[in-house]
């Protein structure tokens, strides 16, 4: 039975009410404050302060500060007037019970609304981040495509210019060759004419030896060098991870991307060199899970934690490993680690289907138990209610949920 606090103090103005509750040596982390428009509760075991307010207040603008050995609650009044008393003048337990239950229901709805709004905000932020990332990737693709188009256009222009130069060069060479052939033909005609004139005059004509400059085209072809022998030229290319050409790539950005991918693979996989002292079967996550289950059944919770931890290093996608390790941490009173492992198991147990209903219920119960042992009863109640929603016929869950509700309402024995 909690001890009721009666040595509190309060002051008021026409628009505000200030309540100071002594904490009697309790730490800040163990103070649980529940506030609605008609009911105030400050719980720090084994002490309990509750007030059924004389007039309703504006709970949305109410504040509470814990420090210097006291909890100070500031309540804005809905109507500006002086109260005759802080609490209503009634000793009817049934009336107080109705007000208390109504306040608890409002508080739970408030928590649910805050959780829902937080989830919606996170979803909106993730959606915005995804859209921004997609936009940046599209801009990057467009930029790369523009670079490719510009490079293709430049290459096409250079190729057309080279082809034009080659054509002009070929035409020039052909023109020179034809001019040379015409000159050679003219020389041959001149020599022939001289020989004919000499023979017609009756005199001997001394034959002029042919010069190399008037050799026939056939002789020129004979003097050409032989064709070069055929062969294969070996070409090697620099190895690249990306399929694009080096001139079209951004080397610094690619190196950063490859480095991030390598870090992600190292985070998801275990270094085999660290496990060289283990046998082959001990490197199997299924064998390690079975080993952890046996250690848990025999009460060796620390050994079970070690087995589950090594199995998680081998495979982080199995929710049962995190859920079972959370159970071990509960036994060892590592409550924050139990909450973390149970939350990880629930994240892996998605989407919620009938096949993983039992596993989800166990994870909710283990996380709710850790919350309650930390005296965070409101958070623990949410997990137990989630488990009860999955298995509504469980008498044990119904009893535990009712017990936590009674603690929050201050009626637990």
CSV table of C-alpha atoms in Angstrom, one decimal:
chain,number,residue,atom,x,y,z
A,1,UNK,CA,0.0,0.0,0.0
A,2,UNK,CA,1.6,3.3,-1.0
A,3,UNK,CA,2.2,6.1,1.6
A,4,UNK,CA,0.2,9.2,0.8
A,5,UNK,CA,2.0,12.5,0.7
A,6,UNK,CA,0.3,15.2,2.8
A,7,UNK,CA,3.1,17.7,3.4
A,8,UNK,CA,2.8,19.3,0.0
A,9,UNK,CA,2.3,23.1,-0.6
A,10,UNK,CA,0.4,25.1,-3.2
A,11,UNK,CA,-0.1,28.7,-4.3
A,12,UNK,CA,-2.3,30.3,-6.8
A,13,UNK,CA,-3.0,33.4,-8.9
A,14,UNK,CA,-6.1,34.2,-10.8
A,15,UNK,CA,-4.7,32.3,-13.9
A,16,UNK,CA,-2.2,29.8,-12.4
A,17,UNK,CA,-1.9,27.1,-9.7
A,18,UNK,CA,1.5,26.0,-8.4
A,19,UNK,CA,2.0,22.7,-6.5
A,20,UNK,CA,5.2,21.7,-4.8
A,21,UNK,CA,5.5,18.0,-3.7
A,22,UNK,CA,8.6,17.0,-1.6
A,23,UNK,CA,10.4,14.0,-3.1
A,24,UNK,CA,11.8,12.7,0.2
A,25,UNK,CA,15.1,11.7,-1.2
A,26,UNK,CA,13.8,10.0,-4.4
A,27,UNK,CA,16.0,10.3,-7.5
A,28,UNK,CA,14.7,12.0,-10.6
A,29,UNK,CA,14.6,8.8,-12.7
A,30,UNK,CA,12.2,7.2,-10.2
A,31,UNK,CA,9.5,10.0,-10.2
A,32,UNK,CA,6.4,9.2,-12.3
A,33,UNK,CA,4.1,12.2,-12.9
A,34,UNK,CA,0.6,11.8,-14.5
A,35,UNK,CA,-1.4,15.0,-15.2
A,36,UNK,CA,-4.8,15.6,-16.7
A,37,UNK,CA,-7.3,18.5,-16.6
A,38,UNK,CA,-8.9,17.2,-13.4
A,39,UNK,CA,-6.4,14.8,-11.8
A,40,UNK,CA,-2.7,15.0,-10.7
A,41,UNK,CA,-0.5,12.1,-9.6
A,42,UNK,CA,3.1,12.0,-8.5
A,43,UNK,CA,4.4,8.5,-7.7
A,44,UNK,CA,7.9,7.8,-6.3
A,45,UNK,CA,7.7,4.4,-4.5
A,46,UNK,CA,6.7,4.0,-1.8
A,47,UNK,CA,5.2,7.5,-1.7
A,48,UNK,CA,2.2,8.7,-3.7
A,49,UNK,CA,0.6,12.1,-4.1
A,50,UNK,CA,-2.7,12.5,-5.9
A,51,UNK,CA,-5.0,15.5,-6.2
A,52,UNK,CA,-8.6,15.6,-7.5
A,53,UNK,CA,-8.6,19.2,-8.6
A,54,UNK,CA,-11.2,21.7,-7.4
A,55,UNK,CA,-11.6,23.2,-11.0
A,56,UNK,CA,-10.5,21.9,-14.4
A,57,UNK,CA,-7.1,23.1,-15.8
A,58,UNK,CA,-5.6,23.4,-19.2
A,59,UNK,CA,-3.5,20.2,-19.4
A,60,UNK,CA,-2.0,21.0,-22.8
A,61,UNK,CA,-0.1,24.0,-21.3
A,62,UNK,CA,0.7,22.3,-17.9
A,63,UNK,CA,4.4,21.8,-17.0
A,64,UNK,CA,6.3,19.9,-14.4
A,65,UNK,CA,9.9,20.2,-13.2
A,66,UNK,CA,11.7,17.8,-10.9
A,67,UNK,CA,14.8,19.0,-9.0
A,68,UNK,CA,16.2,20.3,-5.7
A,69,UNK,CA,14.3,17.6,-3.8
A,70,UNK,CA,10.8,18.6,-5.0
A,71,UNK,CA,8.5,18.3,-8.0
A,72,UNK,CA,6.9,21.6,-9.0
A,73,UNK,CA,3.8,21.4,-11.2
A,74,UNK,CA,2.4,24.5,-12.9
A,75,UNK,CA,-1.2,24.3,-14.0
A,76,UNK,CA,-2.9,27.1,-16.1
A,77,UNK,CA,-6.6,27.6,-15.0
A,78,UNK,CA,-9.3,27.4,-17.6
A,79,UNK,CA,-11.2,30.2,-15.9
A,80,UNK,CA,-9.5,33.2,-14.2
A,81,UNK,CA,-10.7,33.1,-10.6
A,82,UNK,CA,-9.4,32.3,-7.1
A,83,UNK,CA,-10.0,28.7,-5.9
A,84,UNK,CA,-11.3,28.1,-2.5
A,85,UNK,CA,-9.4,24.8,-2.2
A,86,UNK,CA,-6.9,22.8,-4.3
A,87,UNK,CA,-8.8,19.6,-4.3
A,88,UNK,CA,-12.5,18.9,-4.4
A,89,UNK,CA,-14.3,18.5,-1.1
A,90,UNK,CA,-15.5,14.9,-1.3
A,91,UNK,CA,-14.5,11.6,0.2
A,92,UNK,CA,-16.6,9.4,-2.1
A,93,UNK,CA,-14.2,6.6,-3.1
A,94,UNK,CA,-16.4,5.7,-6.0
A,95,UNK,CA,-16.3,9.2,-7.4
A,96,UNK,CA,-12.5,9.3,-7.0
A,97,UNK,CA,-12.2,5.9,-8.7
A,98,UNK,CA,-14.2,7.2,-11.7
A,99,UNK,CA,-12.1,10.3,-12.0
A,100,UNK,CA,-8.9,8.3,-11.6
A,101,UNK,CA,-9.9,5.8,-14.3
A,102,UNK,CA,-11.0,8.6,-16.6
A,103,UNK,CA,-7.7,10.4,-16.1
A,104,UNK,CA,-5.7,7.2,-16.8
A,105,UNK,CA,-7.7,6.6,-20.0
A,106,UNK,CA,-7.0,10.2,-21.1
A,107,UNK,CA,-3.3,9.8,-20.3
A,108,UNK,CA,-3.2,6.6,-22.3
A,109,UNK,CA,-4.9,8.2,-25.3
A,110,UNK,CA,-2.5,11.1,-25.0
A,111,UNK,CA,0.5,8.7,-25.1
A,112,UNK,CA,-1.0,6.8,-28.0
A,113,UNK,CA,-1.6,10.1,-29.9
A,114,UNK,CA,1.9,11.3,-29.3
A,115,UNK,CA,3.3,7.9,-30.4
A,116,UNK,CA,1.1,8.0,-33.6
A,117,UNK,CA,2.1,11.6,-34.4
A,118,UNK,CA,5.8,10.7,-33.8
A,119,UNK,CA,5.5,7.7,-36.1
A,120,UNK,CA,3.8,9.9,-38.8
A,121,UNK,CA,6.5,12.5,-38.4
A,122,UNK,CA,9.2,9.8,-38.8
A,123,UNK,CA,7.4,8.4,-41.9
A,124,UNK,CA,7.1,11.9,-43.4
A,125,UNK,CA,10.8,12.5,-42.7
A,126,UNK,CA,11.8,9.2,-44.3
A,127,UNK,CA,9.6,9.9,-47.3
A,128,UNK,CA,11.1,13.4,-47.7
A,129,UNK,CA,14.6,12.0,-47.4
A,130,UNK,CA,13.8,9.3,-50.0
A,131,UNK,CA,12.3,11.8,-52.4
A,132,UNK,CA,15.3,14.1,-52.0
A,133,UNK,CA,17.7,11.2,-52.6
A,134,UNK,CA,15.8,10.2,-55.7
A,135,UNK,CA,15.8,13.8,-56.9
A,136,UNK,CA,19.6,14.0,-56.4
A,137,UNK,CA,20.2,10.7,-58.1
A,138,UNK,CA,18.0,11.9,-61.1
A,139,UNK,CA,20.0,15.1,-61.3
A,140,UNK,CA,23.2,13.1,-61.2
A,141,UNK,CA,22.0,10.8,-64.0
A,142,UNK,CA,20.9,13.8,-66.1
A,143,UNK,CA,24.3,15.4,-65.5
A,144,UNK,CA,26.1,12.2,-66.6
A,145,UNK,CA,23.9,11.9,-69.6
A,146,UNK,CA,24.6,15.5,-70.6
A,147,UNK,CA,28.3,14.8,-70.3
A,148,UNK,CA,27.9,11.7,-72.5
A,149,UNK,CA,26.0,13.6,-75.1
A,150,UNK,CA,28.6,16.4,-75.1
A,151,UNK,CA,31.4,13.8,-75.4
A,152,UNK,CA,29.6,12.0,-78.2
A,153,UNK,CA,29.0,15.2,-80.1
A,154,UNK,CA,32.6,16.3,-79.7
A,155,UNK,CA,33.8,12.9,-80.9
A,156,UNK,CA,31.5,12.9,-83.9
A,157,UNK,CA,32.7,16.4,-84.8
A,158,UNK,CA,36.4,15.4,-84.6
A,159,UNK,CA,35.7,12.2,-86.6
A,160,UNK,CA,34.0,14.2,-89.4
A,161,UNK,CA,36.9,16.7,-89.4
A,162,UNK,CA,39.4,13.9,-89.7
A,163,UNK,CA,37.5,12.2,-92.5
A,164,UNK,CA,37.4,15.6,-94.4
A,165,UNK,CA,41.2,16.1,-93.9
A,166,UNK,CA,41.9,12.5,-95.1
A,167,UNK,CA,39.7,13.1,-98.2
A,168,UNK,CA,41.5,16.3,-99.0
A,169,UNK,CA,44.9,14.7,-98.5
A,170,UNK,CA,44.0,11.8,-100.8
A,171,UNK,CA,42.7,14.2,-103.5
A,172,UNK,CA,46.0,16.1,-103.2
A,173,UNK,CA,48.1,13.0,-103.5
A,174,UNK,CA,46.1,11.8,-106.5
A,175,UNK,CA,46.5,15.2,-108.2
A,176,UNK,CA,50.3,15.1,-107.7
A,177,UNK,CA,50.5,11.6,-109.0
A,178,UNK,CA,48.6,12.4,-112.2
A,179,UNK,CA,50.7,15.5,-112.8
A,180,UNK,CA,53.9,13.4,-112.4
A,181,UNK,CA,52.5,10.8,-114.9
A,182,UNK,CA,51.8,13.5,-117.4
A,183,UNK,CA,55.3,14.9,-117.1
A,184,UNK,CA,56.8,11.5,-117.7
A,185,UNK,CA,54.6,10.9,-120.8
A,186,UNK,CA,55.7,14.3,-122.2
A,187,UNK,CA,59.4,13.4,-121.8
A,188,UNK,CA,58.9,10.0,-123.5
A,189,UNK,CA,57.2,11.8,-126.5
A,190,UNK,CA,60.1,14.3,-126.8
A,191,UNK,CA,62.7,11.4,-126.9
A,192,UNK,CA,60.6,9.5,-129.5
A,193,UNK,CA,60.3,12.5,-131.7
A,194,UNK,CA,64.1,13.1,-131.7
A,195,UNK,CA,64.8,9.4,-132.6
A,196,UNK,CA,62.3,9.6,-135.5
A,197,UNK,CA,64.0,12.8,-136.9
A,198,UNK,CA,67.4,11.3,-136.6
A,199,UNK,CA,66.5,8.1,-138.6
A,200,UNK,CA,64.8,10.1,-141.4
A,201,UNK,CA,68.0,12.2,-142.0
A,202,UNK,CA,70.1,9.1,-142.8
A,203,UNK,CA,72.4,9.6,-140.0
A,204,UNK,CA,73.1,7.5,-137.1
A,205,UNK,CA,71.3,8.5,-134.0
A,206,UNK,CA,72.9,7.9,-130.9
A,207,UNK,CA,70.4,6.4,-128.5
A,208,UNK,CA,70.2,8.3,-125.3
A,209,UNK,CA,70.1,6.0,-122.4
A,210,UNK,CA,66.9,6.2,-120.5
A,211,UNK,CA,66.9,8.1,-117.3
A,212,UNK,CA,65.5,6.9,-114.1
A,213,UNK,CA,63.1,9.8,-114.2
A,214,UNK,CA,61.3,8.5,-117.3
A,215,UNK,CA,60.9,4.9,-116.2
A,216,UNK,CA,57.6,3.4,-117.0
A,217,UNK,CA,54.9,3.1,-114.4
A,218,UNK,CA,55.2,-0.7,-114.5
A,219,UNK,CA,58.9,-0.4,-113.4
A,220,UNK,CA,57.9,1.8,-110.6
A,221,UNK,CA,55.5,-0.8,-109.3
A,222,UNK,CA,58.2,-3.4,-109.4
A,223,UNK,CA,60.4,-1.2,-107.2
A,224,UNK,CA,57.8,-0.8,-104.5
A,225,UNK,CA,58.6,-2.5,-101.2
A,226,UNK,CA,56.8,-5.8,-100.3
A,227,UNK,CA,53.7,-5.6,-98.0
A,228,UNK,CA,54.4,-5.8,-94.3
A,229,UNK,CA,53.7,-9.0,-92.6
A,230,UNK,CA,50.5,-9.4,-90.6
A,231,UNK,CA,50.5,-9.6,-86.8
A,232,UNK,CA,48.3,-9.2,-83.7
A,233,UNK,CA,48.6,-6.3,-81.3
A,234,UNK,CA,47.8,-7.1,-77.7
A,235,UNK,CA,45.6,-4.4,-76.0
A,236,UNK,CA,45.0,-4.4,-72.2
A,237,UNK,CA,42.5,-2.3,-70.4
A,238,UNK,CA,42.6,-0.9,-66.9
A,239,UNK,CA,40.2,-2.9,-64.6
A,240,UNK,CA,37.2,-0.9,-63.5
A,241,UNK,CA,34.3,-1.9,-61.2
A,242,UNK,CA,31.9,0.4,-63.0
A,243,UNK,CA,30.8,-0.3,-66.6
A,244,UNK,CA,31.2,3.3,-67.8
A,245,UNK,CA,34.4,4.6,-69.5
A,246,UNK,CA,37.0,6.3,-67.3
A,247,UNK,CA,36.5,9.6,-69.1
A,248,UNK,CA,32.8,9.5,-68.3
A,249,UNK,CA,33.2,8.7,-64.5
A,250,UNK,CA,33.7,10.6,-61.3
A,251,UNK,CA,36.6,8.8,-59.7
A,252,UNK,CA,36.3,10.4,-56.3
A,253,UNK,CA,32.6,9.8,-55.9
A,254,UNK,CA,33.0,6.2,-57.1
A,255,UNK,CA,35.8,5.5,-54.6
A,256,UNK,CA,33.7,6.9,-51.8
A,257,UNK,CA,30.7,4.7,-52.9
A,258,UNK,CA,32.9,1.6,-53.0
A,259,UNK,CA,34.3,2.4,-49.6
A,260,UNK,CA,30.8,2.7,-48.1
A,261,UNK,CA,29.8,-0.6,-49.6
A,262,UNK,CA,32.9,-2.3,-48.2
A,263,UNK,CA,32.2,-0.9,-44.7
A,264,UNK,CA,28.6,-2.2,-44.9
A,265,UNK,CA,29.7,-5.7,-45.9
A,266,UNK,CA,32.2,-5.7,-43.0
A,267,UNK,CA,29.4,-4.7,-40.6
A,268,UNK,CA,27.1,-7.5,-41.8
A,269,UNK,CA,29.6,-10.3,-41.9
A,270,UNK,CA,31.9,-11.7,-39.3
A,271,UNK,CA,35.7,-11.9,-39.8
A,272,UNK,CA,36.4,-15.6,-40.2
A,273,UNK,CA,40.0,-15.1,-39.0
A,274,UNK,CA,38.6,-14.3,-35.5
A,275,UNK,CA,36.8,-17.7,-35.4
A,276,UNK,CA,39.7,-19.9,-36.3
A,277,UNK,CA,39.8,-21.3,-32.8
A,278,UNK,CA,36.2,-22.6,-33.2
A,279,UNK,CA,35.2,-26.0,-34.6
A,280,UNK,CA,33.3,-26.1,-37.9
A,281,UNK,CA,29.9,-26.8,-36.2
A,282,UNK,CA,30.5,-24.0,-33.7
A,283,UNK,CA,30.5,-21.5,-36.7
A,284,UNK,CA,26.8,-22.4,-37.4
A,285,UNK,CA,24.3,-20.0,-36.0
A,286,UNK,CA,21.7,-22.8,-35.6
A,287,UNK,CA,24.1,-24.8,-33.5
A,288,UNK,CA,24.9,-21.7,-31.4
A,289,UNK,CA,21.2,-21.0,-30.9
A,290,UNK,CA,20.6,-24.5,-29.7
A,291,UNK,CA,23.6,-24.2,-27.4
A,292,UNK,CA,22.2,-20.9,-26.0
A,293,UNK,CA,18.8,-22.6,-25.4
A,294,UNK,CA,20.4,-25.4,-23.4
A,295,UNK,CA,22.4,-23.0,-21.3
A,296,UNK,CA,19.3,-20.9,-20.5
A,297,UNK,CA,17.4,-24.1,-19.4
A,298,UNK,CA,20.2,-25.0,-17.1
A,299,UNK,CA,20.4,-21.5,-15.6
A,300,UNK,CA,23.7,-20.6,-17.2
A,301,UNK,CA,22.4,-17.2,-18.4
A,302,UNK,CA,25.8,-15.7,-19.1
A,303,UNK,CA,26.8,-18.6,-21.2
A,304,UNK,CA,23.5,-18.3,-23.1
A,305,UNK,CA,24.2,-14.6,-23.8
A,306,UNK,CA,27.7,-15.5,-25.2
A,307,UNK,CA,26.2,-18.2,-27.5
A,308,UNK,CA,23.4,-15.9,-28.7
A,309,UNK,CA,25.9,-13.0,-29.2
A,310,UNK,CA,28.2,-15.1,-31.4
A,311,UNK,CA,25.2,-16.4,-33.4
A,312,UNK,CA,24.1,-12.8,-34.0
A,313,UNK,CA,27.6,-12.0,-35.3
A,314,UNK,CA,27.1,-14.7,-37.8
A,315,UNK,CA,23.6,-13.8,-38.8
A,316,UNK,CA,21.8,-10.6,-37.6
A,317,UNK,CA,18.5,-11.4,-39.4
A,318,UNK,CA,17.1,-14.0,-37.0
A,319,UNK,CA,14.7,-12.4,-34.5
A,320,UNK,CA,14.7,-15.4,-32.2
A,321,UNK,CA,18.4,-14.7,-31.3
A,322,UNK,CA,17.6,-11.2,-30.1
A,323,UNK,CA,14.4,-12.2,-28.3
A,324,UNK,CA,16.2,-15.1,-26.5
A,325,UNK,CA,19.1,-12.9,-25.5
A,326,UNK,CA,16.6,-10.3,-24.1
A,327,UNK,CA,15.3,-13.1,-21.9
A,328,UNK,CA,18.8,-13.8,-20.6
A,329,UNK,CA,19.4,-10.1,-19.9
A,330,UNK,CA,16.2,-10.0,-17.9
A,331,UNK,CA,17.5,-12.8,-15.7
A,332,UNK,CA,20.8,-11.0,-15.3
A,333,UNK,CA,19.0,-7.7,-14.6
A,334,UNK,CA,20.6,-6.0,-17.6
A,335,UNK,CA,17.3,-4.2,-18.2
A,336,UNK,CA,18.4,-1.7,-20.8
A,337,UNK,CA,20.0,-4.3,-22.9
A,338,UNK,CA,16.9,-6.4,-22.6
A,339,UNK,CA,14.8,-3.5,-24.0
A,340,UNK,CA,17.3,-3.0,-26.8
A,341,UNK,CA,17.3,-6.7,-27.8
A,342,UNK,CA,13.5,-7.0,-27.6
A,343,UNK,CA,13.1,-3.9,-29.7
A,344,UNK,CA,15.5,-5.3,-32.3
A,345,UNK,CA,13.5,-8.6,-32.4
A,346,UNK,CA,10.2,-6.7,-33.0
A,347,UNK,CA,11.8,-4.7,-35.8
A,348,UNK,CA,12.8,-8.0,-37.5
A,349,UNK,CA,9.3,-9.5,-36.9
A,350,UNK,CA,7.8,-7.5,-39.7
A,351,UNK,CA,5.3,-7.6,-41.3
A,352,UNK,CA,3.1,-8.8,-38.5
A,353,UNK,CA,1.5,-12.1,-39.6
A,354,UNK,CA,-0.1,-15.1,-37.9
A,355,UNK,CA,3.1,-17.1,-38.3
A,356,UNK,CA,5.2,-14.8,-36.1
A,357,UNK,CA,2.4,-13.8,-33.6
A,358,UNK,CA,3.7,-15.9,-30.8
A,359,UNK,CA,7.2,-14.5,-31.2
A,360,UNK,CA,5.9,-11.0,-31.3
A,361,UNK,CA,3.9,-11.6,-28.1
A,362,UNK,CA,7.0,-13.0,-26.3
A,363,UNK,CA,9.1,-10.0,-27.4
A,364,UNK,CA,6.5,-7.5,-26.2
A,365,UNK,CA,6.2,-9.3,-22.8
A,366,UNK,CA,10.0,-9.3,-22.3
A,367,UNK,CA,10.3,-5.6,-23.2
A,368,UNK,CA,7.3,-4.7,-21.0
A,369,UNK,CA,8.8,-6.7,-18.1
A,370,UNK,CA,12.1,-4.7,-18.4
A,371,UNK,CA,10.2,-1.4,-18.5
A,372,UNK,CA,8.2,-2.3,-15.4
A,373,UNK,CA,11.3,-3.4,-13.5
A,374,UNK,CA,12.7,0.1,-14.4
A,375,UNK,CA,9.4,1.5,-12.9
A,376,UNK,CA,8.4,2.8,-16.3
A,377,UNK,CA,4.9,1.4,-15.9
A,378,UNK,CA,3.2,3.4,-18.7
A,379,UNK,CA,5.7,2.1,-21.3
A,380,UNK,CA,5.4,-1.5,-19.9
A,381,UNK,CA,1.6,-1.3,-20.0
A,382,UNK,CA,1.7,-0.5,-23.7
A,383,UNK,CA,3.8,-3.6,-24.4
A,384,UNK,CA,1.6,-5.9,-22.3
A,385,UNK,CA,-1.5,-4.5,-24.0
A,386,UNK,CA,0.1,-5.2,-27.4
A,387,UNK,CA,0.9,-8.8,-26.3
A,388,UNK,CA,-2.7,-9.2,-25.0
A,389,UNK,CA,-4.1,-7.9,-28.3
A,390,UNK,CA,-2.1,-10.8,-30.0
A,391,UNK,CA,-3.2,-13.4,-27.5
A,392,UNK,CA,-6.4,-12.1,-25.9
A,393,UNK,CA,-7.3,-15.4,-24.2
A,394,UNK,CA,-4.1,-15.6,-22.1
A,395,UNK,CA,-5.1,-15.5,-18.4
A,396,UNK,CA,-1.5,-14.7,-17.4
A,397,UNK,CA,-1.3,-11.7,-19.7
A,398,UNK,CA,-4.7,-10.5,-18.5
A,399,UNK,CA,-3.5,-10.7,-14.8
A,400,UNK,CA,-0.2,-9.0,-15.5
A,401,UNK,CA,-1.9,-6.2,-17.5
A,402,UNK,CA,-4.4,-5.6,-14.7
A,403,UNK,CA,-1.6,-5.6,-12.1
A,404,UNK,CA,0.3,-2.9,-14.0
A,405,UNK,CA,-2.9,-0.9,-14.4
A,406,UNK,CA,-3.5,-1.0,-10.7
A,407,UNK,CA,0.1,0.2,-10.0
A,408,UNK,CA,-0.4,3.1,-12.3
A,409,UNK,CA,-3.7,4.0,-10.7
A,410,UNK,CA,-2.2,3.7,-7.3
A,411,UNK,CA,-4.6,1.0,-6.1
A,412,UNK,CA,-2.2,-2.0,-6.1
A,413,UNK,CA,-1.8,-3.7,-2.8
